[in-house]
Amino acid sequence: MRYLILIISLVAILNAASFQRDNQLQIVIDTEHSLVWMDSEANIKLYFTHEEADKYCEDLLHGTYSNWRLPEIEELELIVDKDNPPRNIYRVFRYSLNEGYWASTAHWRTLWFYADYMHFVSGTPYFDSRHKKKLVRCVRTGK
C-alpha cells in the first residue's frame, strides 16, 4: 500500500512539474506546452459574455505581455487536475473558482449562439449561450 501511495505521489509531482508560477508577474508558465496563463484576482472577480471575454483578452496588458487570447477548450483541459477537488485545477494556480471559464470556440451548428467553456466544478468542458457571463483565464503562446 505504501508503494502505491508513493507511485501516485510521484505521478502527481511529475504532472505538475511542467508548471511554474511567477508571483511577481502573476502568471503560470506551462513549459511542456509553451503556454503562459494569466493568474490574478481578475480570474475570480470579472465575469464577461463570450464576446466581452474575447475582447478583454485581446486588449489585456498583464505581466508585461500584450498578446493574450481566449484559450482553446483543449488548452483549458491541460490545466484540469481532477485530483484537486473541488477546484479541479492544478494547485499552482492561486486564483480559480469552481465555475465556468470561457474558451475561444463558438459553434457554427448553433449559428455561433453557443461557445465552449470549462466548468471547473467538474473539470469537464461544456457549451453555453455566448450571452451568459462567465469567468475568463487568458493565455498566450510562448515563454
Coordinates of C-alpha atoms in Angstrom, one line a residue:
M1 CA 0.0 0.0 0.0
R2 CA 2.9 2.4 0.8
Y3 CA 4.3 1.8 -2.7
L4 CA 1.0 2.6 -4.3
I5 CA 0.8 5.9 -2.4
L6 CA 4.4 6.7 -3.3
I7 CA 3.8 6.0 -7.0
I8 CA 0.6 8.1 -7.1
S9 CA 2.5 11.0 -5.3
L10 CA 5.4 10.8 -7.8
V11 CA 3.0 10.8 -10.8
A12 CA 1.2 13.9 -9.4
I13 CA 4.5 15.7 -8.9
L14 CA 5.7 14.8 -12.4
N15 CA 2.4 16.0 -13.9
A16 CA 2.7 19.4 -12.0
A17 CA 6.4 19.8 -12.8
S18 CA 5.7 21.4 -16.2
F19 CA 4.0 24.4 -14.4
Q20 CA 6.0 27.2 -12.9
R21 CA 4.5 30.2 -11.2
D22 CA 5.8 33.7 -11.4
N23 CA 4.3 35.5 -8.3
Q24 CA 5.5 38.9 -9.4
L25 CA 4.0 38.8 -12.9
Q26 CA 1.0 36.8 -11.7
I27 CA 1.4 34.2 -14.4
V28 CA 1.7 30.4 -14.6
I29 CA 4.1 29.1 -17.3
D30 CA 3.4 25.7 -18.8
T31 CA 6.9 24.7 -20.1
E32 CA 5.7 21.5 -21.7
H33 CA 3.1 23.1 -24.0
S34 CA 4.8 26.6 -24.3
L35 CA 1.8 28.4 -22.8
V36 CA 1.6 31.3 -20.3
W37 CA -1.5 31.6 -18.2
M38 CA -2.8 34.7 -16.5
D39 CA -3.3 34.0 -12.8
S40 CA -4.5 37.1 -10.9
E41 CA -7.5 38.3 -8.9
A42 CA -9.2 39.2 -12.2
N43 CA -9.6 35.4 -12.7
I44 CA -12.1 35.2 -9.9
K45 CA -13.7 38.7 -10.0
L46 CA -14.5 39.6 -13.6
Y47 CA -17.5 38.0 -15.4
F48 CA -18.0 38.5 -19.2
T49 CA -20.1 37.4 -22.0
H50 CA -18.2 35.4 -24.6
E51 CA -17.7 38.5 -26.8
E52 CA -16.6 40.6 -23.9
A53 CA -14.2 37.9 -22.8
D54 CA -12.6 37.7 -26.2
K55 CA -12.1 41.5 -26.3
Y56 CA -10.8 41.6 -22.7
C57 CA -8.1 39.1 -23.6
E58 CA -7.2 40.8 -26.8
D59 CA -6.8 44.2 -25.1
L60 CA -5.1 42.8 -21.9
L61 CA -1.7 44.0 -20.8
H62 CA -0.7 41.7 -18.0
G63 CA 2.7 40.6 -16.7
T64 CA 4.5 42.8 -19.3
Y65 CA 2.8 40.9 -22.1
S66 CA 0.1 42.1 -24.5
N67 CA -0.6 39.2 -26.8
W68 CA -3.2 37.4 -24.7
R69 CA -6.2 35.5 -26.1
L70 CA -9.0 33.2 -25.0
P71 CA -7.8 29.6 -24.7
E72 CA -9.0 26.8 -26.8
I73 CA -11.0 24.2 -24.9
E74 CA -8.2 21.7 -25.4
E75 CA -5.8 24.2 -23.7
L76 CA -8.1 24.5 -20.7
E77 CA -8.1 20.7 -20.4
L78 CA -4.4 20.8 -19.9
I79 CA -4.8 22.7 -16.6
V80 CA -7.6 20.5 -15.2
D81 CA -6.5 18.4 -12.2
K82 CA -9.3 16.1 -11.1
D83 CA -7.1 15.1 -8.1
N84 CA -7.6 18.6 -6.7
P85 CA -11.4 18.8 -5.9
P86 CA -13.4 21.0 -5.6
R87 CA -11.3 23.4 -7.8
N88 CA -10.2 20.7 -10.3
I89 CA -7.2 22.9 -11.4
Y90 CA -3.5 22.4 -10.7
R91 CA -2.5 23.8 -7.3
V92 CA 0.0 26.2 -8.9
F93 CA -3.0 28.3 -10.0
R94 CA -3.8 30.5 -7.0
Y95 CA -6.8 32.3 -8.4
S96 CA -9.6 30.0 -9.5
L97 CA -13.2 29.3 -8.7
N98 CA -15.0 26.1 -9.4
E99 CA -17.2 27.8 -12.0
G100 CA -17.2 28.2 -15.8
Y101 CA -14.3 29.8 -17.8
W102 CA -14.8 30.7 -21.4
A103 CA -12.9 29.0 -24.2
S104 CA -12.5 30.6 -27.7
T105 CA -14.6 28.2 -29.8
A106 CA -18.1 29.3 -30.8
H107 CA -20.2 26.7 -32.6
W108 CA -21.4 27.2 -36.2
R109 CA -24.0 24.5 -35.7
T110 CA -25.8 26.9 -33.4
L111 CA -25.2 29.9 -35.6
W112 CA -22.5 30.9 -33.2
F113 CA -25.0 31.3 -30.4
Y114 CA -23.1 28.8 -28.1
A115 CA -19.5 28.7 -27.1
D116 CA -17.3 26.2 -25.2
Y117 CA -16.3 26.7 -21.6
M118 CA -14.5 24.7 -18.9
H119 CA -16.6 24.0 -15.9
F120 CA -14.1 23.6 -13.1
V121 CA -16.6 22.3 -10.6
S122 CA -16.3 19.0 -12.5
G123 CA -13.3 19.7 -14.7
T124 CA -15.4 19.0 -17.8
P125 CA -15.9 21.0 -21.0
Y126 CA -19.4 22.2 -21.8
F127 CA -21.0 24.8 -24.1
D128 CA -23.5 27.5 -23.3
S129 CA -25.1 30.7 -24.6
R130 CA -22.5 33.3 -25.5
H131 CA -24.7 35.9 -23.8
K132 CA -24.2 34.4 -20.4
K133 CA -21.5 35.8 -18.1
K134 CA -18.6 33.5 -17.1
L135 CA -15.1 33.9 -15.8
V136 CA -12.1 34.2 -18.1
R137 CA -8.5 32.9 -17.9
C138 CA -6.4 34.4 -20.7
V139 CA -3.5 32.6 -22.2
R140 CA -0.6 33.4 -24.6
T141 CA 1.8 31.2 -26.6
G142 CA 5.4 31.4 -25.7
K143 CA 7.6 31.7 -22.7

